[in-house]
Amino acid sequence: MNRLSPERARELLGPLKDWHHNELRGAISREFIFDDFTEAFSFMTELALYAEKSNHHPEWCNVYNRVGVTLTTHDVCGLSRRDVDFARHADAAFERFRTAGTTEVTEHAASLE
């Protein structure tokens, strides 16, 4: 696992329009807003299962219907491909929440176990 060069980071982060890149810290962050706490927590559950499976864990916080996610790879003191992959997974999960009911998304999360 290697730290992304600034050029490669910009290239890979280009499609991740809603993520904010903190170059000094070597991290990307995004806030996800849901209809209610249940949706937010279900989203976090899906990401937690992905984090365990990929052995890459986000920094995050939850306040009612909001989930803030920050990604960085501590082993390389900055961004790695794992952060980009996690961000893509989080974006895809969020899109499922926007197009499906909570029950369907929760069932999807359970299938990841």
JSON list of C-alpha atoms in Angstrom, two decimals:
[
{"chain": "A", "resi": 1, "resn": "MET", "atom": "CA", "xyz": [0.00, 0.00, 0.00]},
{"chain": "A", "resi": 2, "resn": "ASN", "atom": "CA", "xyz": [1.41, 3.37, -1.05]},
{"chain": "A", "resi": 3, "resn": "ARG", "atom": "CA", "xyz": [0.56, 6.97, -0.42]},
{"chain": "A", "resi": 4, "resn": "LEU", "atom": "CA", "xyz": [-1.01, 8.61, -3.47]},
{"chain": "A", "resi": 5, "resn": "SER", "atom": "CA", "xyz": [1.06, 11.27, -5.19]},
{"chain": "A", "resi": 6, "resn": "PRO", "atom": "CA", "xyz": [-0.69, 14.67, -5.34]},
{"chain": "A", "resi": 7, "resn": "GLU", "atom": "CA", "xyz": [-1.24, 14.21, -9.10]},
{"chain": "A", "resi": 8, "resn": "ARG", "atom": "CA", "xyz": [-2.72, 10.72, -8.71]},
{"chain": "A", "resi": 9, "resn": "ALA", "atom": "CA", "xyz": [-4.89, 11.86, -5.80]},
{"chain": "A", "resi": 10, "resn": "ARG", "atom": "CA", "xyz": [-6.37, 14.69, -7.89]},
{"chain": "A", "resi": 11, "resn": "GLU", "atom": "CA", "xyz": [-7.02, 12.26, -10.74]},
{"chain": "A", "resi": 12, "resn": "LEU", "atom": "CA", "xyz": [-8.78, 9.66, -8.56]},
{"chain": "A", "resi": 13, "resn": "LEU", "atom": "CA", "xyz": [-10.70, 12.24, -6.52]},
{"chain": "A", "resi": 14, "resn": "GLY", "atom": "CA", "xyz": [-12.00, 14.07, -9.60]},
{"chain": "A", "resi": 15, "resn": "PRO", "atom": "CA", "xyz": [-15.19, 11.98, -9.89]},
{"chain": "A", "resi": 16, "resn": "LEU", "atom": "CA", "xyz": [-15.82, 12.21, -6.12]},
{"chain": "A", "resi": 17, "resn": "LYS", "atom": "CA", "xyz": [-17.39, 15.67, -6.37]},
{"chain": "A", "resi": 18, "resn": "ASP", "atom": "CA", "xyz": [-18.94, 15.72, -2.90]},
{"chain": "A", "resi": 19, "resn": "TRP", "atom": "CA", "xyz": [-15.73, 14.85, -1.06]},
{"chain": "A", "resi": 20, "resn": "HIS", "atom": "CA", "xyz": [-13.47, 17.60, 0.29]},
{"chain": "A", "resi": 21, "resn": "HIS", "atom": "CA", "xyz": [-9.74, 17.01, 0.04]},
{"chain": "A", "resi": 22, "resn": "ASN", "atom": "CA", "xyz": [-7.57, 18.34, 2.86]},
{"chain": "A", "resi": 23, "resn": "GLU", "atom": "CA", "xyz": [-4.12, 18.13, 1.27]},
{"chain": "A", "resi": 24, "resn": "LEU", "atom": "CA", "xyz": [-2.30, 19.23, 4.43]},
{"chain": "A", "resi": 25, "resn": "ARG", "atom": "CA", "xyz": [-3.81, 16.41, 6.45]},
{"chain": "A", "resi": 26, "resn": "GLY", "atom": "CA", "xyz": [-3.89, 13.91, 3.60]},
{"chain": "A", "resi": 27, "resn": "ALA", "atom": "CA", "xyz": [-7.58, 13.16, 4.09]},
{"chain": "A", "resi": 28, "resn": "ILE", "atom": "CA", "xyz": [-10.94, 13.41, 2.36]},
{"chain": "A", "resi": 29, "resn": "SER", "atom": "CA", "xyz": [-14.24, 14.19, 4.08]},
{"chain": "A", "resi": 30, "resn": "ARG", "atom": "CA", "xyz": [-17.92, 14.23, 3.28]},
{"chain": "A", "resi": 31, "resn": "GLU", "atom": "CA", "xyz": [-21.17, 14.76, 5.15]},
{"chain": "A", "resi": 32, "resn": "PHE", "atom": "CA", "xyz": [-24.14, 12.56, 4.30]},
{"chain": "A", "resi": 33, "resn": "ILE", "atom": "CA", "xyz": [-27.66, 13.74, 5.20]},
{"chain": "A", "resi": 34, "resn": "PHE", "atom": "CA", "xyz": [-30.55, 11.30, 5.57]},
{"chain": "A", "resi": 35, "resn": "ASP", "atom": "CA", "xyz": [-34.27, 11.55, 6.28]},
{"chain": "A", "resi": 36, "resn": "ASP", "atom": "CA", "xyz": [-33.90, 10.34, 9.87]},
{"chain": "A", "resi": 37, "resn": "PHE", "atom": "CA", "xyz": [-31.68, 8.62, 12.41]},
{"chain": "A", "resi": 38, "resn": "THR", "atom": "CA", "xyz": [-32.70, 5.12, 11.31]},
{"chain": "A", "resi": 39, "resn": "GLU", "atom": "CA", "xyz": [-31.46, 5.72, 7.77]},
{"chain": "A", "resi": 40, "resn": "ALA", "atom": "CA", "xyz": [-28.24, 7.32, 9.02]},
{"chain": "A", "resi": 41, "resn": "PHE", "atom": "CA", "xyz": [-27.55, 4.43, 11.37]},
{"chain": "A", "resi": 42, "resn": "SER", "atom": "CA", "xyz": [-28.36, 1.84, 8.70]},
{"chain": "A", "resi": 43, "resn": "PHE", "atom": "CA", "xyz": [-25.88, 3.57, 6.40]},
{"chain": "A", "resi": 44, "resn": "MET", "atom": "CA", "xyz": [-23.25, 3.46, 9.13]},
{"chain": "A", "resi": 45, "resn": "THR", "atom": "CA", "xyz": [-23.95, -0.24, 9.63]},
{"chain": "A", "resi": 46, "resn": "GLU", "atom": "CA", "xyz": [-23.32, -0.93, 5.95]},
{"chain": "A", "resi": 47, "resn": "LEU", "atom": "CA", "xyz": [-20.09, 1.07, 6.04]},
{"chain": "A", "resi": 48, "resn": "ALA", "atom": "CA", "xyz": [-19.00, -0.70, 9.23]},
{"chain": "A", "resi": 49, "resn": "LEU", "atom": "CA", "xyz": [-19.40, -4.08, 7.55]},
{"chain": "A", "resi": 50, "resn": "TYR", "atom": "CA", "xyz": [-17.42, -2.85, 4.53]},
{"chain": "A", "resi": 51, "resn": "ALA", "atom": "CA", "xyz": [-14.75, -1.41, 6.84]},
{"chain": "A", "resi": 52, "resn": "GLU", "atom": "CA", "xyz": [-14.30, -4.75, 8.59]},
{"chain": "A", "resi": 53, "resn": "LYS", "atom": "CA", "xyz": [-14.23, -6.67, 5.33]},
{"chain": "A", "resi": 54, "resn": "SER", "atom": "CA", "xyz": [-11.64, -4.32, 3.80]},
{"chain": "A", "resi": 55, "resn": "ASN", "atom": "CA", "xyz": [-9.76, -3.74, 7.09]},
{"chain": "A", "resi": 56, "resn": "HIS", "atom": "CA", "xyz": [-9.95, 0.01, 6.54]},
{"chain": "A", "resi": 57, "resn": "HIS", "atom": "CA", "xyz": [-11.85, 2.03, 9.13]},
{"chain": "A", "resi": 58, "resn": "PRO", "atom": "CA", "xyz": [-13.13, 5.59, 8.75]},
{"chain": "A", "resi": 59, "resn": "GLU", "atom": "CA", "xyz": [-13.15, 8.42, 11.21]},
{"chain": "A", "resi": 60, "resn": "TRP", "atom": "CA", "xyz": [-16.80, 9.36, 11.54]},
{"chain": "A", "resi": 61, "resn": "CYS", "atom": "CA", "xyz": [-19.48, 10.92, 13.64]},
{"chain": "A", "resi": 62, "resn": "ASN", "atom": "CA", "xyz": [-23.26, 10.80, 13.68]},
{"chain": "A", "resi": 63, "resn": "VAL", "atom": "CA", "xyz": [-25.69, 13.44, 14.88]},
{"chain": "A", "resi": 64, "resn": "TYR", "atom": "CA", "xyz": [-29.30, 12.39, 14.30]},
{"chain": "A", "resi": 65, "resn": "ASN", "atom": "CA", "xyz": [-29.69, 12.29, 10.48]},
{"chain": "A", "resi": 66, "resn": "ARG", "atom": "CA", "xyz": [-26.13, 13.36, 9.58]},
{"chain": "A", "resi": 67, "resn": "VAL", "atom": "CA", "xyz": [-23.05, 11.19, 9.16]},
{"chain": "A", "resi": 68, "resn": "GLY", "atom": "CA", "xyz": [-19.65, 12.81, 8.73]},
{"chain": "A", "resi": 69, "resn": "VAL", "atom": "CA", "xyz": [-16.95, 10.58, 7.24]},
{"chain": "A", "resi": 70, "resn": "THR", "atom": "CA", "xyz": [-13.22, 11.32, 7.04]},
{"chain": "A", "resi": 71, "resn": "LEU", "atom": "CA", "xyz": [-10.85, 8.95, 5.28]},
{"chain": "A", "resi": 72, "resn": "THR", "atom": "CA", "xyz": [-7.08, 8.77, 5.53]},
{"chain": "A", "resi": 73, "resn": "THR", "atom": "CA", "xyz": [-4.60, 5.91, 5.67]},
{"chain": "A", "resi": 74, "resn": "HIS", "atom": "CA", "xyz": [-2.58, 6.25, 8.85]},
{"chain": "A", "resi": 75, "resn": "ASP", "atom": "CA", "xyz": [-0.05, 3.63, 7.72]},
{"chain": "A", "resi": 76, "resn": "VAL", "atom": "CA", "xyz": [1.09, 5.89, 4.86]},
{"chain": "A", "resi": 77, "resn": "CYS", "atom": "CA", "xyz": [0.37, 9.23, 6.59]},
{"chain": "A", "resi": 78, "resn": "GLY", "atom": "CA", "xyz": [-2.01, 10.35, 3.86]},
{"chain": "A", "resi": 79, "resn": "LEU", "atom": "CA", "xyz": [-4.33, 9.17, 1.13]},
{"chain": "A", "resi": 80, "resn": "SER", "atom": "CA", "xyz": [-4.14, 5.73, -0.40]},
{"chain": "A", "resi": 81, "resn": "ARG", "atom": "CA", "xyz": [-6.23, 3.86, -2.93]},
{"chain": "A", "resi": 82, "resn": "ARG", "atom": "CA", "xyz": [-8.09, 2.32, 0.01]},
{"chain": "A", "resi": 83, "resn": "ASP", "atom": "CA", "xyz": [-9.52, 5.74, 0.90]},
{"chain": "A", "resi": 84, "resn": "VAL", "atom": "CA", "xyz": [-10.73, 6.30, -2.65]},
{"chain": "A", "resi": 85, "resn": "ASP", "atom": "CA", "xyz": [-12.30, 2.83, -2.78]},
{"chain": "A", "resi": 86, "resn": "PHE", "atom": "CA", "xyz": [-14.03, 3.42, 0.56]},
{"chain": "A", "resi": 87, "resn": "ALA", "atom": "CA", "xyz": [-15.36, 6.79, -0.64]},
{"chain": "A", "resi": 88, "resn": "ARG", "atom": "CA", "xyz": [-16.75, 5.17, -3.79]},
{"chain": "A", "resi": 89, "resn": "HIS", "atom": "CA", "xyz": [-18.43, 2.50, -1.69]},
{"chain": "A", "resi": 90, "resn": "ALA", "atom": "CA", "xyz": [-19.92, 5.13, 0.63]},
{"chain": "A", "resi": 91, "resn": "ASP", "atom": "CA", "xyz": [-21.24, 7.13, -2.34]},
{"chain": "A", "resi": 92, "resn": "ALA", "atom": "CA", "xyz": [-22.83, 4.02, -3.85]},
{"chain": "A", "resi": 93, "resn": "ALA", "atom": "CA", "xyz": [-24.43, 3.10, -0.52]},
{"chain": "A", "resi": 94, "resn": "PHE", "atom": "CA", "xyz": [-25.77, 6.64, -0.15]},
{"chain": "A", "resi": 95, "resn": "GLU", "atom": "CA", "xyz": [-27.30, 6.46, -3.64]},
{"chain": "A", "resi": 96, "resn": "ARG", "atom": "CA", "xyz": [-29.10, 3.24, -2.68]},
{"chain": "A", "resi": 97, "resn": "PHE", "atom": "CA", "xyz": [-30.60, 5.09, 0.28]},
{"chain": "A", "resi": 98, "resn": "ARG", "atom": "CA", "xyz": [-31.81, 7.86, -1.98]},
{"chain": "A", "resi": 99, "resn": "THR", "atom": "CA", "xyz": [-33.52, 5.42, -4.34]},
{"chain": "A", "resi": 100, "resn": "ALA", "atom": "CA", "xyz": [-34.67, 2.65, -1.97]},
{"chain": "A", "resi": 101, "resn": "GLY", "atom": "CA", "xyz": [-36.44, 2.38, 1.34]},
{"chain": "A", "resi": 102, "resn": "THR", "atom": "CA", "xyz": [-34.56, 1.79, 4.56]},
{"chain": "A", "resi": 103, "resn": "THR", "atom": "CA", "xyz": [-35.73, -1.84, 4.72]},
{"chain": "A", "resi": 104, "resn": "GLU", "atom": "CA", "xyz": [-34.20, -2.68, 1.34]},
{"chain": "A", "resi": 105, "resn": "VAL", "atom": "CA", "xyz": [-30.90, -1.05, 2.24]},
{"chain": "A", "resi": 106, "resn": "THR", "atom": "CA", "xyz": [-30.77, -2.75, 5.64]},
{"chain": "A", "resi": 107, "resn": "GLU", "atom": "CA", "xyz": [-31.33, -6.10, 3.91]},
{"chain": "A", "resi": 108, "resn": "HIS", "atom": "CA", "xyz": [-28.47, -5.30, 1.54]},
{"chain": "A", "resi": 109, "resn": "ALA", "atom": "CA", "xyz": [-26.20, -4.48, 4.48]},
{"chain": "A", "resi": 110, "resn": "ALA", "atom": "CA", "xyz": [-27.09, -7.78, 6.13]},
{"chain": "A", "resi": 111, "resn": "SER", "atom": "CA", "xyz": [-26.17, -9.63, 2.94]},
{"chain": "A", "resi": 112, "resn": "LEU", "atom": "CA", "xyz": [-22.61, -8.23, 3.21]},
{"chain": "A", "resi": 113, "resn": "GLU", "atom": "CA", "xyz": [-21.93, -10.19, 6.41]}
]
